[in-house]
């Protein structure tokens, strides 16, 4: 199980000054220049955005972009890498589907991103096609580490609970449905549902799982060149 997502341009190294207004981060580059980077993460980012963390930014040469940099990685004071960009979780799962690298999805013939199942009002990250018919996958990026354990979500998510409800209903109707926790934090060794942060989401996950929704967690190796899905991690419900 090794799936690699290479950064297309070399990342720039710096130190985090602060993250603010959810989507902005001030960073001092190694050159001494202070820049504002786009933060592609809508979560609380607890423990992921401490001032003084080493960070890596991807530069963009698109003149239409408001900000020239995107915050991709952080490294904690005790040396753990964190994938900040939540969009990369979907890219990693897409590559895994292409390469038939995840045992649970090794029978995939084809896939399509961002699809609404018939009769549903939620779009899911992937619809996969197999010899037995269609199945649906929702991907969540996990970065919250507390007392050696990984948790999702890091903030309340009514949308996430609704997704679980729909996935559970699909599973109950005989349509395979899977929740994939893509763990973008090298310090996380197991994943739990954060009942202490969002009890409604935790309840929705348990109900959907009881109805047949599958839950898997994928761990990543992360460095300045790439992010690799390299292991399955236990999910503790």
mmCIF file of C-alpha atoms in Angstrom:
data_model
loop_
_atom_site.group_PDB
_atom_site.id
_atom_site.type_symbol
_atom_site.label_atom_id
_atom_site.label_comp_id
_atom_site.label_asym_id
_atom_site.label_seq_id
_atom_site.Cartn_x
_atom_site.Cartn_y
_atom_site.Cartn_z
ATOM 1 C CA UNK A 1 0.000 0.000 0.000
ATOM 2 C CA UNK A 2 2.142 2.891 -1.275
ATOM 3 C CA UNK A 3 0.502 5.706 -3.224
ATOM 4 C CA UNK A 4 2.535 8.837 -3.834
ATOM 5 C CA UNK A 5 1.382 12.386 -4.556
ATOM 6 C CA UNK A 6 4.351 14.445 -5.725
ATOM 7 C CA UNK A 7 4.356 18.224 -5.299
ATOM 8 C CA UNK A 8 4.526 19.636 -8.828
ATOM 9 C CA UNK A 9 6.838 22.540 -7.936
ATOM 10 C CA UNK A 10 9.504 22.635 -5.206
ATOM 11 C CA UNK A 11 8.009 23.938 -1.973
ATOM 12 C CA UNK A 12 9.297 27.060 -0.226
ATOM 13 C CA UNK A 13 10.288 26.745 3.427
ATOM 14 C CA UNK A 14 9.491 29.250 6.138
ATOM 15 C CA UNK A 15 8.122 29.854 9.625
ATOM 16 C CA UNK A 16 4.471 30.434 10.454
ATOM 17 C CA UNK A 17 3.653 33.814 11.977
ATOM 18 C CA UNK A 18 -0.105 33.238 12.287
ATOM 19 C CA UNK A 19 -3.203 31.797 10.625
ATOM 20 C CA UNK A 20 -6.260 34.087 10.582
ATOM 21 C CA UNK A 21 -9.630 34.631 8.873
ATOM 22 C CA UNK A 22 -9.601 30.860 8.227
ATOM 23 C CA UNK A 23 -8.087 31.149 4.763
ATOM 24 C CA UNK A 24 -5.002 33.310 5.388
ATOM 25 C CA UNK A 25 -1.583 32.639 6.883
ATOM 26 C CA UNK A 26 1.354 35.007 7.395
ATOM 27 C CA UNK A 27 4.699 33.296 6.817
ATOM 28 C CA UNK A 28 8.328 34.402 7.003
ATOM 29 C CA UNK A 29 10.235 32.679 4.187
ATOM 30 C CA UNK A 30 13.858 31.606 4.652
ATOM 31 C CA UNK A 31 14.820 34.628 2.533
ATOM 32 C CA UNK A 32 13.398 36.866 5.283
ATOM 33 C CA UNK A 33 10.463 37.970 3.116
ATOM 34 C CA UNK A 34 7.056 38.017 4.805
ATOM 35 C CA UNK A 35 4.265 36.675 2.591
ATOM 36 C CA UNK A 36 0.539 35.949 2.884
ATOM 37 C CA UNK A 37 -0.413 32.404 1.858
ATOM 38 C CA UNK A 38 -3.784 30.859 1.097
ATOM 39 C CA UNK A 39 -4.781 28.316 3.771
ATOM 40 C CA UNK A 40 -6.772 25.546 1.996
ATOM 41 C CA UNK A 41 -8.356 24.181 5.172
ATOM 42 C CA UNK A 42 -11.734 25.227 6.594
ATOM 43 C CA UNK A 43 -11.358 23.330 9.883
ATOM 44 C CA UNK A 44 -10.312 24.541 13.312
ATOM 45 C CA UNK A 45 -6.782 23.216 12.614
ATOM 46 C CA UNK A 46 -6.212 22.645 16.325
ATOM 47 C CA UNK A 47 -2.510 21.912 16.908
ATOM 48 C CA UNK A 48 -1.718 22.422 13.210
ATOM 49 C CA UNK A 49 -1.135 26.174 13.112
ATOM 50 C CA UNK A 50 1.051 27.120 16.069
ATOM 51 C CA UNK A 51 3.153 30.280 15.536
ATOM 52 C CA UNK A 52 6.772 29.235 14.978
ATOM 53 C CA UNK A 53 5.969 25.952 13.196
ATOM 54 C CA UNK A 54 8.073 25.189 10.135
ATOM 55 C CA UNK A 55 5.850 25.431 7.062
ATOM 56 C CA UNK A 56 6.134 24.739 3.339
ATOM 57 C CA UNK A 57 4.321 26.730 0.657
ATOM 58 C CA UNK A 58 3.677 25.976 -3.004
ATOM 59 C CA UNK A 59 4.223 28.999 -5.294
ATOM 60 C CA UNK A 60 1.812 29.824 -8.140
ATOM 61 C CA UNK A 61 2.662 31.772 -11.266
ATOM 62 C CA UNK A 62 -0.992 32.314 -12.153
ATOM 63 C CA UNK A 63 -1.334 36.123 -12.457
ATOM 64 C CA UNK A 64 -5.107 35.916 -11.795
ATOM 65 C CA UNK A 65 -4.620 34.453 -8.322
ATOM 66 C CA UNK A 66 -5.075 36.841 -5.440
ATOM 67 C CA UNK A 67 -2.361 35.090 -3.387
ATOM 68 C CA UNK A 68 0.850 33.736 -4.897
ATOM 69 C CA UNK A 69 1.356 30.984 -2.304
ATOM 70 C CA UNK A 70 -0.599 28.016 -0.919
ATOM 71 C CA UNK A 71 0.196 26.553 2.497
ATOM 72 C CA UNK A 72 0.829 22.820 1.964
ATOM 73 C CA UNK A 73 2.692 21.406 4.980
ATOM 74 C CA UNK A 74 3.569 22.143 8.595
ATOM 75 C CA UNK A 75 5.963 20.444 10.983
ATOM 76 C CA UNK A 76 5.179 20.355 14.702
ATOM 77 C CA UNK A 77 7.745 21.223 17.351
ATOM 78 C CA UNK A 78 8.251 17.496 17.977
ATOM 79 C CA UNK A 79 8.892 16.772 14.299
ATOM 80 C CA UNK A 80 5.584 15.442 12.964
ATOM 81 C CA UNK A 81 4.557 16.479 9.453
ATOM 82 C CA UNK A 82 0.995 17.653 8.784
ATOM 83 C CA UNK A 83 -0.689 17.966 5.387
ATOM 84 C CA UNK A 84 -2.535 21.281 5.629
ATOM 85 C CA UNK A 85 -4.190 21.178 2.198
ATOM 86 C CA UNK A 86 -7.411 19.166 2.641
ATOM 87 C CA UNK A 87 -7.809 18.850 -1.169
ATOM 88 C CA UNK A 88 -4.775 16.551 -1.203
ATOM 89 C CA UNK A 89 -6.737 13.864 0.663
ATOM 90 C CA UNK A 90 -9.003 13.447 -2.376
ATOM 91 C CA UNK A 91 -6.013 13.433 -4.739
ATOM 92 C CA UNK A 92 -4.408 10.643 -2.707
ATOM 93 C CA UNK A 93 -7.581 8.539 -2.762
ATOM 94 C CA UNK A 94 -8.006 9.180 -6.510
ATOM 95 C CA UNK A 95 -4.461 7.910 -7.139
ATOM 96 C CA UNK A 96 -5.143 4.896 -4.933
ATOM 97 C CA UNK A 97 -8.275 4.116 -6.982
ATOM 98 C CA UNK A 98 -6.299 4.462 -10.238
ATOM 99 C CA UNK A 99 -3.580 2.140 -8.953
ATOM 100 C CA UNK A 100 -5.973 -0.307 -7.267
ATOM 101 C CA UNK A 101 -3.823 0.112 -4.165
ATOM 102 C CA UNK A 102 -6.494 -0.052 -1.442
ATOM 103 C CA UNK A 103 -7.611 -3.622 -0.818
ATOM 104 C CA UNK A 104 -11.225 -2.560 -0.229
ATOM 105 C CA UNK A 105 -11.364 -0.914 -3.688
ATOM 106 C CA UNK A 106 -9.103 -3.230 -5.700
ATOM 107 C CA UNK A 107 -12.093 -4.328 -7.812
ATOM 108 C CA UNK A 108 -12.811 -0.796 -9.126
ATOM 109 C CA UNK A 109 -13.288 -0.570 -12.891
ATOM 110 C CA UNK A 110 -13.913 3.161 -13.111
ATOM 111 C CA UNK A 111 -14.584 6.188 -10.908
ATOM 112 C CA UNK A 112 -16.021 9.681 -11.142
ATOM 113 C CA UNK A 113 -15.550 12.572 -8.713
ATOM 114 C CA UNK A 114 -18.289 14.714 -7.152
ATOM 115 C CA UNK A 115 -21.406 12.656 -7.895
ATOM 116 C CA UNK A 116 -24.895 12.842 -6.371
ATOM 117 C CA UNK A 117 -26.471 9.375 -5.998
ATOM 118 C CA UNK A 118 -29.981 8.904 -7.466
ATOM 119 C CA UNK A 119 -32.609 10.156 -5.011
ATOM 120 C CA UNK A 120 -30.039 11.863 -2.755
ATOM 121 C CA UNK A 121 -29.343 15.560 -2.259
ATOM 122 C CA UNK A 122 -25.662 15.260 -1.255
ATOM 123 C CA UNK A 123 -22.701 15.035 -3.588
ATOM 124 C CA UNK A 124 -20.041 12.520 -2.644
ATOM 125 C CA UNK A 125 -16.327 12.639 -3.399
ATOM 126 C CA UNK A 126 -16.323 9.507 -5.558
ATOM 127 C CA UNK A 127 -18.709 7.148 -7.299
ATOM 128 C CA UNK A 128 -16.893 3.943 -8.132
ATOM 129 C CA UNK A 129 -18.047 1.417 -10.699
ATOM 130 C CA UNK A 130 -17.486 -2.297 -10.131
ATOM 131 C CA UNK A 131 -18.739 -5.506 -11.723
ATOM 132 C CA UNK A 132 -21.427 -5.529 -9.009
ATOM 133 C CA UNK A 133 -22.614 -1.960 -9.656
ATOM 134 C CA UNK A 134 -21.944 1.482 -8.233
ATOM 135 C CA UNK A 135 -20.599 2.395 -4.803
ATOM 136 C CA UNK A 136 -19.938 5.740 -3.099
ATOM 137 C CA UNK A 137 -17.003 7.104 -1.122
ATOM 138 C CA UNK A 138 -16.714 10.194 1.076
ATOM 139 C CA UNK A 139 -13.184 11.295 2.056
ATOM 140 C CA UNK A 140 -12.275 13.251 5.220
ATOM 141 C CA UNK A 141 -8.832 14.673 5.964
ATOM 142 C CA UNK A 142 -7.770 13.958 9.559
ATOM 143 C CA UNK A 143 -5.187 16.200 11.266
ATOM 144 C CA UNK A 144 -6.355 16.533 14.885
ATOM 145 C CA UNK A 145 -3.998 14.768 17.313
ATOM 146 C CA UNK A 146 -4.932 14.580 20.993
ATOM 147 C CA UNK A 147 -3.075 12.413 23.527
ATOM 148 C CA UNK A 148 -1.603 10.207 20.810
ATOM 149 C CA UNK A 149 -4.928 9.620 19.054
ATOM 150 C CA UNK A 150 -6.341 11.082 15.841
ATOM 151 C CA UNK A 151 -9.842 12.559 15.808
ATOM 152 C CA UNK A 152 -12.370 13.735 13.231
ATOM 153 C CA UNK A 153 -13.928 16.266 13.038
ATOM 154 C CA UNK A 154 -11.921 19.108 14.592
ATOM 155 C CA UNK A 155 -14.997 21.388 14.509
ATOM 156 C CA UNK A 156 -18.758 20.842 14.340
ATOM 157 C CA UNK A 157 -19.941 19.712 10.893
ATOM 158 C CA UNK A 158 -23.643 19.469 10.085
ATOM 159 C CA UNK A 159 -22.660 18.754 6.459
ATOM 160 C CA UNK A 160 -20.541 15.805 7.577
ATOM 161 C CA UNK A 161 -23.414 14.381 9.633
ATOM 162 C CA UNK A 162 -25.753 14.721 6.641
ATOM 163 C CA UNK A 163 -23.237 12.890 4.446
ATOM 164 C CA UNK A 164 -23.115 10.026 6.956
ATOM 165 C CA UNK A 165 -26.896 9.842 7.085
ATOM 166 C CA UNK A 166 -27.073 9.535 3.281
ATOM 167 C CA UNK A 167 -24.209 6.984 3.175
ATOM 168 C CA UNK A 168 -26.007 4.917 5.820
ATOM 169 C CA UNK A 169 -29.252 5.006 3.831
ATOM 170 C CA UNK A 170 -27.393 3.926 0.681
ATOM 171 C CA UNK A 171 -25.771 1.026 2.544
ATOM 172 C CA UNK A 172 -29.146 -0.014 4.000
ATOM 173 C CA UNK A 173 -30.552 -0.049 0.452
ATOM 174 C CA UNK A 174 -27.757 -2.368 -0.710
ATOM 175 C CA UNK A 175 -25.498 0.263 -2.309
ATOM 176 C CA UNK A 176 -21.934 -0.041 -0.911
ATOM 177 C CA UNK A 177 -20.909 3.175 0.889
ATOM 178 C CA UNK A 178 -17.572 3.960 2.522
ATOM 179 C CA UNK A 179 -16.257 6.740 4.737
ATOM 180 C CA UNK A 180 -12.486 7.126 4.217
ATOM 181 C CA UNK A 181 -10.405 8.950 6.831
ATOM 182 C CA UNK A 182 -7.233 10.109 5.068
ATOM 183 C CA UNK A 183 -4.800 10.872 7.899
ATOM 184 C CA UNK A 184 -2.479 13.741 6.987
ATOM 185 C CA UNK A 185 -0.547 13.803 10.277
ATOM 186 C CA UNK A 186 2.449 11.538 10.847
ATOM 187 C CA UNK A 187 1.846 11.434 14.614
ATOM 188 C CA UNK A 188 -1.572 9.760 14.314
ATOM 189 C CA UNK A 189 -1.649 5.966 14.702
ATOM 190 C CA UNK A 190 -5.399 5.384 15.089
ATOM 191 C CA UNK A 191 -8.572 7.323 14.266
ATOM 192 C CA UNK A 192 -11.584 7.974 16.476
ATOM 193 C CA UNK A 193 -14.759 9.970 15.967
ATOM 194 C CA UNK A 194 -14.557 13.196 17.990
ATOM 195 C CA UNK A 195 -17.678 12.808 20.101
ATOM 196 C CA UNK A 196 -16.358 15.463 22.525
ATOM 197 C CA UNK A 197 -16.281 18.017 19.675
ATOM 198 C CA UNK A 198 -19.394 17.077 17.688
ATOM 199 C CA UNK A 199 -21.710 14.538 19.372
ATOM 200 C CA UNK A 200 -24.225 14.826 16.516
ATOM 201 C CA UNK A 201 -21.607 13.815 13.954
ATOM 202 C CA UNK A 202 -20.448 10.939 16.178
ATOM 203 C CA UNK A 203 -24.039 9.703 16.479
ATOM 204 C CA UNK A 204 -24.522 9.960 12.692
ATOM 205 C CA UNK A 205 -21.360 7.886 12.068
ATOM 206 C CA UNK A 206 -22.500 5.167 14.480
ATOM 207 C CA UNK A 207 -26.006 4.968 12.965
ATOM 208 C CA UNK A 208 -24.594 4.833 9.412
ATOM 209 C CA UNK A 209 -22.056 2.177 10.413
ATOM 210 C CA UNK A 210 -24.832 0.090 11.970
ATOM 211 C CA UNK A 211 -26.697 0.364 8.645
ATOM 212 C CA UNK A 212 -23.682 -1.041 6.784
ATOM 213 C CA UNK A 213 -21.495 1.962 5.915
ATOM 214 C CA UNK A 214 -17.862 0.849 5.823
ATOM 215 C CA UNK A 215 -15.181 2.981 7.548
ATOM 216 C CA UNK A 216 -11.472 2.794 6.720
ATOM 217 C CA UNK A 217 -8.470 4.973 7.650
ATOM 218 C CA UNK A 218 -5.359 5.490 5.537
ATOM 219 C CA UNK A 219 -2.080 6.720 7.043
ATOM 220 C CA UNK A 220 0.456 8.835 5.172
ATOM 221 C CA UNK A 221 4.200 9.368 5.065
ATOM 222 C CA UNK A 222 4.807 13.082 4.477
ATOM 223 C CA UNK A 223 7.883 15.087 3.510
ATOM 224 C CA UNK A 224 8.806 18.189 1.491
ATOM 225 C CA UNK A 225 8.739 16.284 -1.810
ATOM 226 C CA UNK A 226 5.587 14.214 -1.565
ATOM 227 C CA UNK A 227 2.787 12.660 0.455
ATOM 228 C CA UNK A 228 2.482 8.870 0.371
ATOM 229 C CA UNK A 229 -0.426 6.726 1.528
ATOM 230 C CA UNK A 230 1.588 3.885 3.044
ATOM 231 C CA UNK A 231 -0.593 2.065 5.577
ATOM 232 C CA UNK A 232 -4.028 1.272 6.866
ATOM 233 C CA UNK A 233 -4.781 2.557 10.352
ATOM 234 C CA UNK A 234 -7.283 1.213 12.908
ATOM 235 C CA UNK A 235 -10.590 3.040 13.374
ATOM 236 C CA UNK A 236 -11.908 2.905 16.942
ATOM 237 C CA UNK A 237 -15.660 3.485 17.202
#
